[in-house]
């Protein structure tokens, strides 16, 4: 009896796959550009001003809210096209509750190696591994791109960065941006 239910489910799945294959246009037909889902609208609150003062202060709390010193996950727009982006880990430098909503000032992280990225103006610093990456890969933080995000853009906490590493990152970002 149970196998009959599985057979019915497999038959239904096969029909759905066949229907999808029939409705997919041939590869040589031009395809409209893919669009991000509506809930993936850009979440960058505003463009930061170069001389804006940021005061990083290590204060992580496991409370579900973004706090300075934590690596959290948020939707970050691409530099070249702010209408597109991806969900990625960011290091929270500060949170400003005085702005409408709550503004999170952060730096993005990546697990890709950027040893030669300085030639195009990008500055990266190694921060090691942490609970934000389930595969335990070493990460780098991008120092030259400061993100100002609405706190509602933060999807989840990853983990707190070691305080000494946070201080090194905050000092390097402060020197680079003149805070």
CSV table of N, CA and C in Angstrom, one decimal:
chain,number,residue,atom,x,y,z
A,1,UNK,N,0.8,-1.2,0.0
A,1,UNK,CA,0.0,0.0,0.0
A,1,UNK,C,0.9,1.2,0.0
A,2,UNK,N,1.9,1.3,0.9
A,2,UNK,CA,2.8,2.4,0.9
A,2,UNK,C,3.5,2.6,-0.4
A,3,UNK,N,3.9,1.5,-1.1
A,3,UNK,CA,4.7,1.6,-2.3
A,3,UNK,C,3.8,2.2,-3.4
A,4,UNK,N,2.5,2.0,-3.3
A,4,UNK,CA,1.5,2.6,-4.3
A,4,UNK,C,1.6,4.1,-4.1
A,5,UNK,N,1.6,4.6,-2.9
A,5,UNK,CA,1.7,6.1,-2.7
A,5,UNK,C,3.0,6.7,-3.2
A,6,UNK,N,4.1,6.0,-3.1
A,6,UNK,CA,5.4,6.4,-3.6
A,6,UNK,C,5.3,6.4,-5.1
A,7,UNK,N,4.8,5.3,-5.7
A,7,UNK,CA,4.7,5.3,-7.1
A,7,UNK,C,3.8,6.4,-7.7
A,8,UNK,N,2.7,6.7,-7.0
A,8,UNK,CA,1.9,7.9,-7.5
A,8,UNK,C,2.7,9.2,-7.4
A,9,UNK,N,3.4,9.4,-6.3
A,9,UNK,CA,4.2,10.6,-6.2
A,9,UNK,C,5.3,10.7,-7.2
A,10,UNK,N,6.0,9.6,-7.6
A,10,UNK,CA,7.0,9.5,-8.6
A,10,UNK,C,6.4,9.8,-10.0
A,11,UNK,N,5.2,9.3,-10.2
A,11,UNK,CA,4.5,9.5,-11.5
A,11,UNK,C,4.2,11.0,-11.6
A,12,UNK,N,3.7,11.6,-10.5
A,12,UNK,CA,3.3,13.0,-10.5
A,12,UNK,C,4.6,13.9,-10.8
A,13,UNK,N,5.7,13.5,-10.1
A,13,UNK,CA,6.9,14.3,-10.3
A,13,UNK,C,7.4,14.2,-11.7
A,14,UNK,N,7.4,13.0,-12.3
A,14,UNK,CA,7.8,12.8,-13.7
A,14,UNK,C,7.0,13.7,-14.6
A,15,UNK,N,5.7,13.7,-14.4
A,15,UNK,CA,4.8,14.6,-15.3
A,15,UNK,C,5.2,16.0,-15.1
A,16,UNK,N,5.4,16.5,-13.9
A,16,UNK,CA,5.8,17.9,-13.7
A,16,UNK,C,7.1,18.2,-14.4
A,17,UNK,N,8.1,17.3,-14.3
A,17,UNK,CA,9.4,17.5,-15.0
A,17,UNK,C,9.1,17.6,-16.5
A,18,UNK,N,8.3,16.7,-17.0
A,18,UNK,CA,8.1,16.7,-18.5
A,18,UNK,C,7.3,18.0,-18.9
A,19,UNK,N,6.4,18.4,-18.1
A,19,UNK,CA,5.7,19.7,-18.4
A,19,UNK,C,6.6,20.8,-18.4
A,20,UNK,N,7.5,20.9,-17.4
A,20,UNK,CA,8.5,22.0,-17.4
A,20,UNK,C,9.4,22.0,-18.6
A,21,UNK,N,9.8,20.8,-19.0
A,21,UNK,CA,10.7,20.6,-20.1
A,21,UNK,C,10.1,21.1,-21.4
A,22,UNK,N,8.8,20.8,-21.5
A,22,UNK,CA,8.0,21.3,-22.7
A,22,UNK,C,7.8,22.8,-22.8
A,23,UNK,N,7.7,23.4,-21.6
A,23,UNK,CA,7.5,24.8,-21.5
A,23,UNK,C,8.8,25.7,-21.5
A,24,UNK,N,9.9,25.0,-21.5
A,24,UNK,CA,11.2,25.7,-21.6
A,24,UNK,C,11.5,26.0,-23.0
A,25,UNK,N,11.8,27.3,-23.4
A,25,UNK,CA,12.1,27.6,-24.8
A,25,UNK,C,13.5,27.0,-25.2
A,26,UNK,N,13.7,26.8,-26.5
A,26,UNK,CA,15.0,26.3,-26.9
A,26,UNK,C,16.1,27.2,-26.5
A,27,UNK,N,17.3,26.7,-26.4
A,27,UNK,CA,18.5,27.5,-25.9
A,27,UNK,C,18.8,28.6,-26.9
A,28,UNK,N,18.5,28.5,-28.2
A,28,UNK,CA,18.9,29.5,-29.1
A,28,UNK,C,17.9,30.7,-29.1
A,29,UNK,N,16.8,30.6,-28.4
A,29,UNK,CA,15.9,31.7,-28.3
A,29,UNK,C,16.4,32.7,-27.2
A,30,UNK,N,16.3,34.0,-27.5
A,30,UNK,CA,16.8,35.0,-26.5
A,30,UNK,C,15.9,34.9,-25.3
A,31,UNK,N,16.6,34.9,-24.1
A,31,UNK,CA,15.9,34.9,-22.8
A,31,UNK,C,15.8,36.2,-22.2
A,32,UNK,N,14.7,36.6,-21.6
A,32,UNK,CA,14.6,37.9,-20.9
A,32,UNK,C,15.6,37.8,-19.7
A,33,UNK,N,16.2,38.9,-19.3
A,33,UNK,CA,17.1,38.9,-18.1
A,33,UNK,C,16.3,38.4,-16.9
A,34,UNK,N,17.1,37.6,-16.1
A,34,UNK,CA,16.5,37.1,-14.8
A,34,UNK,C,16.3,38.2,-13.9
A,35,UNK,N,15.2,38.2,-13.1
A,35,UNK,CA,14.9,39.2,-12.2
A,35,UNK,C,15.0,38.7,-10.8
A,36,UNK,N,15.4,39.4,-9.9
A,36,UNK,CA,15.5,39.0,-8.5
A,36,UNK,C,14.0,39.1,-8.0
A,37,UNK,N,13.7,38.2,-7.0
A,37,UNK,CA,12.3,38.2,-6.4
A,37,UNK,C,12.1,39.6,-5.7
A,38,UNK,N,10.8,40.0,-5.6
A,38,UNK,CA,10.5,41.3,-5.1
A,38,UNK,C,11.0,41.5,-3.7
A,39,UNK,N,11.1,40.4,-2.9
A,39,UNK,CA,11.6,40.6,-1.5
A,39,UNK,C,13.1,40.8,-1.5
A,40,UNK,N,13.8,40.7,-2.6
A,40,UNK,CA,15.2,41.0,-2.7
A,40,UNK,C,15.6,42.4,-3.2
A,41,UNK,N,14.7,43.3,-2.9
A,41,UNK,CA,15.0,44.7,-3.3
A,41,UNK,C,16.2,45.2,-2.5
A,42,UNK,N,17.0,46.1,-3.1
A,42,UNK,CA,18.2,46.6,-2.4
A,42,UNK,C,17.9,47.0,-1.0
A,43,UNK,N,18.8,46.6,-0.1
A,43,UNK,CA,18.6,46.9,1.3
A,43,UNK,C,19.7,47.8,1.8
A,44,UNK,N,20.5,48.4,0.9
A,44,UNK,CA,21.5,49.4,1.4
A,44,UNK,C,20.7,50.6,1.7
A,45,UNK,N,20.8,51.0,3.0
A,45,UNK,CA,20.0,52.2,3.4
A,45,UNK,C,20.4,53.4,2.7
A,46,UNK,N,21.7,53.7,2.5
A,46,UNK,CA,22.1,54.9,1.8
A,46,UNK,C,23.6,54.7,1.5
A,47,UNK,N,24.1,55.6,0.6
A,47,UNK,CA,25.5,55.6,0.3
A,47,UNK,C,26.2,56.3,1.4
A,48,UNK,N,27.3,55.8,2.0
A,48,UNK,CA,28.0,56.5,3.0
A,48,UNK,C,28.8,57.6,2.4
A,49,UNK,N,29.0,58.6,3.2
A,49,UNK,CA,29.9,59.8,2.8
A,49,UNK,C,31.3,59.4,3.3
A,50,UNK,N,32.3,59.8,2.5
A,50,UNK,CA,33.7,59.4,2.8
A,50,UNK,C,34.2,59.9,4.2
A,51,UNK,N,33.7,61.1,4.6
A,51,UNK,CA,34.3,61.7,5.8
A,51,UNK,C,33.4,61.4,7.0
A,52,UNK,N,32.4,60.5,6.8
A,52,UNK,CA,31.5,60.2,7.9
A,52,UNK,C,32.2,59.5,9.0
A,53,UNK,N,32.0,59.9,10.3
A,53,UNK,CA,32.6,59.3,11.4
A,53,UNK,C,31.9,58.0,11.9
A,54,UNK,N,32.6,56.9,12.0
A,54,UNK,CA,32.0,55.7,12.6
A,54,UNK,C,32.8,55.4,13.8
A,55,UNK,N,32.2,55.0,14.8
A,55,UNK,CA,32.9,54.7,16.1
A,55,UNK,C,32.6,53.2,16.5
A,56,UNK,N,33.5,52.3,15.9
A,56,UNK,CA,33.3,50.9,16.2
A,56,UNK,C,33.5,50.6,17.7
A,57,UNK,N,32.7,49.8,18.3
A,57,UNK,CA,32.9,49.4,19.7
A,57,UNK,C,32.4,48.0,19.9
A,58,UNK,N,33.3,47.1,20.3
A,58,UNK,CA,33.0,45.7,20.5
A,58,UNK,C,31.9,45.5,21.6
A,59,UNK,N,30.8,44.9,21.2
A,59,UNK,CA,29.7,44.7,22.2
A,59,UNK,C,28.7,43.6,21.7
A,60,UNK,N,29.2,42.4,21.4
A,60,UNK,CA,28.3,41.4,20.9
A,60,UNK,C,27.4,40.8,22.0
A,61,UNK,N,26.1,40.5,21.6
A,61,UNK,CA,25.2,39.9,22.5
A,61,UNK,C,24.4,38.8,21.7
A,62,UNK,N,24.2,37.7,22.2
A,62,UNK,CA,23.4,36.6,21.5
A,62,UNK,C,22.0,36.9,21.8
A,63,UNK,N,21.4,37.9,21.1
A,63,UNK,CA,20.0,38.3,21.3
A,63,UNK,C,19.2,38.3,20.0
A,64,UNK,N,19.8,37.9,18.9
A,64,UNK,CA,19.1,37.9,17.7
A,64,UNK,C,19.1,39.3,17.0
A,65,UNK,N,19.7,40.3,17.6
A,65,UNK,CA,19.9,41.6,17.0
A,65,UNK,C,21.3,41.8,16.6
A,66,UNK,N,21.6,42.6,15.5
A,66,UNK,CA,23.0,42.8,15.1
A,66,UNK,C,23.7,43.7,16.1
A,67,UNK,N,24.8,43.3,16.6
A,67,UNK,CA,25.6,44.1,17.5
A,67,UNK,C,27.1,44.2,17.0
A,68,UNK,N,27.7,45.3,17.4
A,68,UNK,CA,29.1,45.5,17.0
A,68,UNK,C,30.0,44.3,17.5
A,69,UNK,N,30.8,43.8,16.5
A,69,UNK,CA,31.6,42.7,16.8
A,69,UNK,C,31.1,41.3,16.3
A,70,UNK,N,29.8,41.4,15.9
A,70,UNK,CA,29.2,40.1,15.4
A,70,UNK,C,29.3,40.1,13.9
A,71,UNK,N,29.4,38.8,13.4
A,71,UNK,CA,29.3,38.6,12.0
A,71,UNK,C,27.8,38.1,11.8
A,72,UNK,N,27.1,38.9,11.0
A,72,UNK,CA,25.7,38.6,10.8
A,72,UNK,C,25.5,38.4,9.3
A,73,UNK,N,24.4,37.9,8.8
A,73,UNK,CA,24.0,37.7,7.4
A,73,UNK,C,23.0,38.7,7.0
A,74,UNK,N,23.3,39.4,5.9
A,74,UNK,CA,22.4,40.4,5.4
A,74,UNK,C,22.5,40.4,3.8
A,75,UNK,N,21.5,41.0,3.2
A,75,UNK,CA,21.5,41.1,1.8
A,75,UNK,C,22.3,42.3,1.4
A,76,UNK,N,23.3,42.2,0.6
A,76,UNK,CA,24.2,43.3,0.2
A,76,UNK,C,24.2,43.5,-1.3
A,77,UNK,N,23.8,44.7,-1.7
A,77,UNK,CA,23.8,44.9,-3.2
A,77,UNK,C,25.2,44.9,-3.8
A,78,UNK,N,25.2,44.6,-5.0
A,78,UNK,CA,26.5,44.6,-5.8
A,78,UNK,C,26.8,46.1,-6.0
A,79,UNK,N,28.1,46.4,-6.1
A,79,UNK,CA,28.6,47.8,-6.3
A,79,UNK,C,28.2,48.2,-7.7
A,80,UNK,N,28.3,47.3,-8.7
A,80,UNK,CA,28.1,47.7,-10.1
A,80,UNK,C,26.6,47.8,-10.4
A,81,UNK,N,25.7,47.2,-9.6
A,81,UNK,CA,24.3,47.2,-9.9
A,81,UNK,C,23.5,47.0,-8.6
A,82,UNK,N,23.1,48.1,-8.0
A,82,UNK,CA,22.5,48.0,-6.7
A,82,UNK,C,21.1,47.4,-6.7
A,83,UNK,N,20.6,47.1,-7.9
A,83,UNK,CA,19.3,46.4,-7.9
A,83,UNK,C,19.5,44.9,-7.8
A,84,UNK,N,20.8,44.4,-7.8
A,84,UNK,CA,21.1,43.0,-7.6
A,84,UNK,C,22.1,42.9,-6.4
A,85,UNK,N,22.2,41.7,-5.9
A,85,UNK,CA,23.1,41.5,-4.8
A,85,UNK,C,23.0,40.1,-4.3
A,86,UNK,N,23.5,39.9,-3.1
A,86,UNK,CA,23.4,38.5,-2.5
A,86,UNK,C,23.5,38.6,-1.0
A,87,UNK,N,23.0,37.5,-0.4
A,87,UNK,CA,23.0,37.3,1.0
A,87,UNK,C,24.4,36.9,1.4
A,88,UNK,N,25.0,37.7,2.3
A,88,UNK,CA,26.4,37.4,2.6
A,88,UNK,C,26.7,37.8,4.1
A,89,UNK,N,27.8,37.3,4.7
A,89,UNK,CA,28.2,37.7,6.0
A,89,UNK,C,28.8,39.1,6.0
A,90,UNK,N,28.4,39.8,7.0
A,90,UNK,CA,29.0,41.2,7.2
A,90,UNK,C,29.4,41.3,8.7
A,91,UNK,N,30.5,42.1,8.9
A,91,UNK,CA,31.0,42.3,10.3
A,91,UNK,C,30.4,43.7,10.7
A,92,UNK,N,29.6,43.6,11.8
A,92,UNK,CA,29.0,44.8,12.3
A,92,UNK,C,30.0,45.7,13.1
A,93,UNK,N,30.2,46.9,12.6
A,93,UNK,CA,31.1,47.8,13.3
A,93,UNK,C,30.4,48.7,14.4
A,94,UNK,N,29.2,49.1,14.0
A,94,UNK,CA,28.4,49.9,15.0
A,94,UNK,C,27.0,49.8,14.6
A,95,UNK,N,26.1,50.2,15.5
A,95,UNK,CA,24.7,50.2,15.3
A,95,UNK,C,24.2,51.6,15.8
A,96,UNK,N,23.5,52.3,15.0
A,96,UNK,CA,23.1,53.7,15.3
A,96,UNK,C,21.6,53.7,15.5
A,97,UNK,N,21.1,53.6,16.8
A,97,UNK,CA,19.7,53.6,17.0
A,97,UNK,C,19.0,54.9,16.8
A,98,UNK,N,19.7,56.0,16.7
A,98,UNK,CA,19.1,57.3,16.6
A,98,UNK,C,18.6,57.6,15.2
A,99,UNK,N,19.0,56.9,14.2
A,99,UNK,CA,18.4,57.1,12.9
A,99,UNK,C,17.1,56.4,12.8
A,100,UNK,N,16.3,56.8,11.8
A,100,UNK,CA,15.0,56.2,11.6
A,100,UNK,C,15.2,54.7,11.4
A,101,UNK,N,14.5,53.8,12.1
A,101,UNK,CA,14.8,52.4,12.0
A,101,UNK,C,16.1,52.3,12.8
A,102,UNK,N,16.9,51.3,12.6
A,102,UNK,CA,18.2,51.2,13.2
A,102,UNK,C,19.2,51.0,12.1
A,103,UNK,N,20.2,51.7,12.1
A,103,UNK,CA,21.2,51.6,11.0
A,103,UNK,C,22.4,50.8,11.5
A,104,UNK,N,22.8,49.8,10.7
A,104,UNK,CA,23.9,49.0,11.0
A,104,UNK,C,25.0,49.4,10.0
A,105,UNK,N,26.2,49.7,10.6
A,105,UNK,CA,27.4,50.0,9.8
A,105,UNK,C,28.2,48.8,9.8
A,106,UNK,N,28.6,48.3,8.6
A,106,UNK,CA,29.2,47.0,8.5
A,106,UNK,C,30.2,46.9,7.4
A,107,UNK,N,31.0,45.8,7.4
A,107,UNK,CA,31.9,45.5,6.3
A,107,UNK,C,31.6,44.1,5.9
A,108,UNK,N,31.7,43.9,4.6
A,108,UNK,CA,31.3,42.5,4.1
A,108,UNK,C,32.5,41.6,4.2
A,109,UNK,N,32.2,40.3,4.3
A,109,UNK,CA,33.2,39.2,4.4
A,109,UNK,C,33.0,38.3,3.2
A,110,UNK,N,34.1,37.6,2.9
A,110,UNK,CA,34.1,36.6,1.8
A,110,UNK,C,35.1,35.5,2.2
A,111,UNK,N,34.9,34.3,1.6
A,111,UNK,CA,35.8,33.2,1.9
A,111,UNK,C,36.8,33.1,0.7
A,112,UNK,N,36.6,34.0,-0.3
A,112,UNK,CA,37.5,34.0,-1.5
A,112,UNK,C,38.8,34.7,-1.1
A,113,UNK,N,39.9,34.3,-1.7
A,113,UNK,CA,41.2,34.9,-1.4
A,113,UNK,C,41.4,36.1,-2.3
A,114,UNK,N,41.8,37.2,-1.7
A,114,UNK,CA,42.0,38.5,-2.4
A,114,UNK,C,43.4,39.1,-2.2
A,115,UNK,N,44.4,38.2,-2.3
A,115,UNK,CA,45.8,38.7,-2.1
A,115,UNK,C,46.2,39.8,-3.0
A,116,UNK,N,45.8,39.8,-4.2
A,116,UNK,CA,46.2,40.8,-5.2
A,116,UNK,C,45.2,41.8,-5.5
A,117,UNK,N,44.2,42.0,-4.7
A,117,UNK,CA,43.0,42.9,-5.0
A,117,UNK,C,43.4,44.4,-4.8
A,118,UNK,N,44.4,44.7,-4.2
A,118,UNK,CA,44.8,46.1,-3.9
A,118,UNK,C,45.0,46.9,-5.2
A,119,UNK,N,45.4,46.2,-6.3
A,119,UNK,CA,45.7,46.9,-7.5
A,119,UNK,C,44.5,47.5,-8.1
A,120,UNK,N,43.3,47.1,-7.8
A,120,UNK,CA,42.0,47.7,-8.3
A,120,UNK,C,41.4,48.6,-7.2
A,121,UNK,N,42.1,48.9,-6.1
A,121,UNK,CA,41.6,49.8,-5.1
A,121,UNK,C,40.9,49.1,-3.9
A,122,UNK,N,40.7,47.8,-4.0
A,122,UNK,CA,40.0,47.1,-2.9
A,122,UNK,C,41.0,46.7,-1.9
A,123,UNK,N,40.6,46.8,-0.6
A,123,UNK,CA,41.5,46.5,0.5
A,123,UNK,C,40.8,45.4,1.4
A,124,UNK,N,41.5,44.3,1.6
A,124,UNK,CA,41.0,43.2,2.3
A,124,UNK,C,41.9,42.9,3.5
A,125,UNK,N,41.4,42.3,4.6
A,125,UNK,CA,42.2,41.8,5.7
A,125,UNK,C,41.7,40.4,6.1
A,126,UNK,N,42.6,39.6,6.4
A,126,UNK,CA,42.2,38.2,6.9
A,126,UNK,C,41.6,38.3,8.3
A,127,UNK,N,40.6,37.6,8.6
A,127,UNK,CA,40.0,37.5,9.9
A,127,UNK,C,39.9,36.1,10.5
A,128,UNK,N,40.3,35.1,9.7
A,128,UNK,CA,40.3,33.7,10.1
A,128,UNK,C,39.0,33.1,9.9
A,129,UNK,N,38.7,32.1,10.8
A,129,UNK,CA,37.5,31.3,10.7
A,129,UNK,C,36.6,31.6,11.8
A,130,UNK,N,35.3,31.2,11.6
A,130,UNK,CA,34.3,31.4,12.7
A,130,UNK,C,33.0,30.7,12.4
A,131,UNK,N,32.1,30.8,13.3
A,131,UNK,CA,30.8,30.2,13.2
A,131,UNK,C,29.9,30.7,12.1
A,132,UNK,N,30.3,31.8,11.5
A,132,UNK,CA,29.5,32.3,10.4
A,132,UNK,C,29.6,31.5,9.1
A,133,UNK,N,30.6,30.7,9.0
A,133,UNK,CA,30.8,29.8,7.9
A,133,UNK,C,30.8,28.4,8.3
A,134,UNK,N,29.7,27.7,7.8
A,134,UNK,CA,29.5,26.3,8.3
A,134,UNK,C,30.6,25.4,7.8
A,135,UNK,N,31.3,25.8,6.8
A,135,UNK,CA,32.4,24.9,6.2
A,135,UNK,C,33.7,25.2,6.9
A,136,UNK,N,33.8,26.2,7.8
A,136,UNK,CA,35.0,26.5,8.5
A,136,UNK,C,36.1,27.1,7.6
A,137,UNK,N,35.7,27.8,6.5
A,137,UNK,CA,36.7,28.4,5.6
A,137,UNK,C,37.2,29.7,6.2
A,138,UNK,N,38.5,30.0,6.0
A,138,UNK,CA,39.1,31.3,6.4
A,138,UNK,C,38.3,32.4,5.6
A,139,UNK,N,38.1,33.5,6.3
A,139,UNK,CA,37.4,34.7,5.7
A,139,UNK,C,38.3,35.9,5.7
A,140,UNK,N,37.9,36.8,4.8
A,140,UNK,CA,38.6,38.1,4.7
A,140,UNK,C,37.5,39.1,4.8
A,141,UNK,N,37.8,40.3,5.3
A,141,UNK,CA,36.8,41.4,5.4
A,141,UNK,C,37.3,42.5,4.5
A,142,UNK,N,36.3,43.1,3.8
A,142,UNK,CA,36.7,44.2,2.8
A,142,UNK,C,36.6,45.5,3.6
A,143,UNK,N,37.8,46.2,3.7
A,143,UNK,CA,37.9,47.4,4.5
A,143,UNK,C,37.4,48.7,3.7
A,144,UNK,N,37.5,48.7,2.4
A,144,UNK,CA,37.3,49.9,1.7
A,144,UNK,C,35.8,50.2,1.3
A,145,UNK,N,34.9,49.3,1.6
A,145,UNK,CA,33.5,49.4,1.3
A,145,UNK,C,32.7,49.4,2.6
A,146,UNK,N,32.3,50.5,3.1
A,146,UNK,CA,31.5,50.6,4.3
A,146,UNK,C,30.0,50.5,3.9
A,147,UNK,N,29.3,49.6,4.5
A,147,UNK,CA,27.9,49.4,4.3
A,147,UNK,C,27.1,50.0,5.4
A,148,UNK,N,26.0,50.8,5.0
A,148,UNK,CA,25.1,51.3,5.9
A,148,UNK,C,23.7,50.6,5.6
A,149,UNK,N,23.4,49.7,6.5
A,149,UNK,CA,22.2,48.8,6.3
A,149,UNK,C,21.1,49.1,7.3
A,150,UNK,N,19.9,48.9,6.9
A,150,UNK,CA,18.8,49.0,7.8
A,150,UNK,C,18.9,47.7,8.6
A,151,UNK,N,18.6,47.8,9.9
A,151,UNK,CA,18.7,46.6,10.8
A,151,UNK,C,17.8,45.5,10.3
A,152,UNK,N,16.7,45.8,9.6
A,152,UNK,CA,15.8,44.8,9.2
A,152,UNK,C,16.4,44.0,8.0
A,153,UNK,N,17.5,44.5,7.4
A,153,UNK,CA,18.1,43.7,6.3
A,153,UNK,C,18.9,42.6,6.9
A,154,UNK,N,19.2,42.5,8.2
A,154,UNK,CA,20.0,41.5,8.8
A,154,UNK,C,19.1,40.2,9.0
A,155,UNK,N,19.5,39.1,8.4
A,155,UNK,CA,18.7,37.9,8.4
A,155,UNK,C,19.0,37.1,9.6
A,156,UNK,N,20.2,37.0,10.0
A,156,UNK,CA,20.5,36.1,11.2
A,156,UNK,C,21.9,36.4,11.7
A,157,UNK,N,22.1,36.1,13.0
A,157,UNK,CA,23.5,36.2,13.6
A,157,UNK,C,24.3,35.0,13.1
A,158,UNK,N,25.6,35.2,12.9
A,158,UNK,CA,26.5,34.1,12.6
A,158,UNK,C,27.2,33.7,13.9
A,159,UNK,N,28.1,34.6,14.3
A,159,UNK,CA,28.8,34.5,15.6
A,159,UNK,C,29.6,35.7,15.8
A,160,UNK,N,30.2,35.8,17.0
A,160,UNK,CA,31.0,37.0,17.3
A,160,UNK,C,32.4,36.8,16.9
A,161,UNK,N,33.0,37.8,16.3
A,161,UNK,CA,34.4,37.8,16.0
A,161,UNK,C,35.2,37.9,17.3
A,162,UNK,N,36.4,37.3,17.3
A,162,UNK,CA,37.3,37.5,18.4
A,162,UNK,C,37.6,39.0,18.6
A,163,UNK,N,37.6,39.5,19.9
A,163,UNK,CA,37.7,40.9,20.1
A,163,UNK,C,39.0,41.5,19.6
A,164,UNK,N,40.1,40.7,19.7
A,164,UNK,CA,41.4,41.2,19.2
A,164,UNK,C,41.4,41.4,17.7
A,165,UNK,N,40.7,40.5,17.0
A,165,UNK,CA,40.6,40.6,15.5
A,165,UNK,C,39.7,41.7,15.2
A,166,UNK,N,38.6,41.9,15.9
A,166,UNK,CA,37.7,43.0,15.7
A,166,UNK,C,38.4,44.4,15.8
A,167,UNK,N,39.2,44.5,16.9
A,167,UNK,CA,40.0,45.7,17.1
A,167,UNK,C,41.0,46.0,16.0
A,168,UNK,N,41.6,44.9,15.5
A,168,UNK,CA,42.5,45.1,14.3
A,168,UNK,C,41.8,45.6,13.1
A,169,UNK,N,40.6,45.0,12.8
A,169,UNK,CA,39.8,45.4,11.7
A,169,UNK,C,39.3,46.8,11.8
A,170,UNK,N,38.8,47.1,13.0
A,170,UNK,CA,38.3,48.5,13.3
A,170,UNK,C,39.4,49.5,13.1
A,171,UNK,N,40.6,49.2,13.7
A,171,UNK,CA,41.7,50.2,13.5
A,171,UNK,C,42.1,50.4,12.1
A,172,UNK,N,42.2,49.3,11.3
A,172,UNK,CA,42.5,49.4,9.9
A,172,UNK,C,41.5,50.2,9.1
A,173,UNK,N,40.2,49.9,9.4
A,173,UNK,CA,39.1,50.6,8.7
A,173,UNK,C,39.1,52.1,9.1
A,174,UNK,N,39.4,52.4,10.4
A,174,UNK,CA,39.5,53.8,10.8
A,174,UNK,C,40.6,54.5,10.2
A,175,UNK,N,41.8,53.9,10.0
A,175,UNK,CA,42.9,54.5,9.4
A,175,UNK,C,42.6,54.8,7.9
A,176,UNK,N,42.0,53.8,7.2
A,176,UNK,CA,41.7,53.9,5.8
A,176,UNK,C,40.6,55.0,5.5
A,177,UNK,N,39.6,55.1,6.4
A,177,UNK,CA,38.6,56.1,6.2
A,177,UNK,C,38.7,57.4,6.9
A,178,UNK,N,39.7,57.5,7.8
A,178,UNK,CA,40.0,58.7,8.5
A,178,UNK,C,39.0,59.0,9.6
A,179,UNK,N,38.5,57.9,10.3
A,179,UNK,CA,37.6,58.1,11.4
A,179,UNK,C,38.3,58.6,12.6
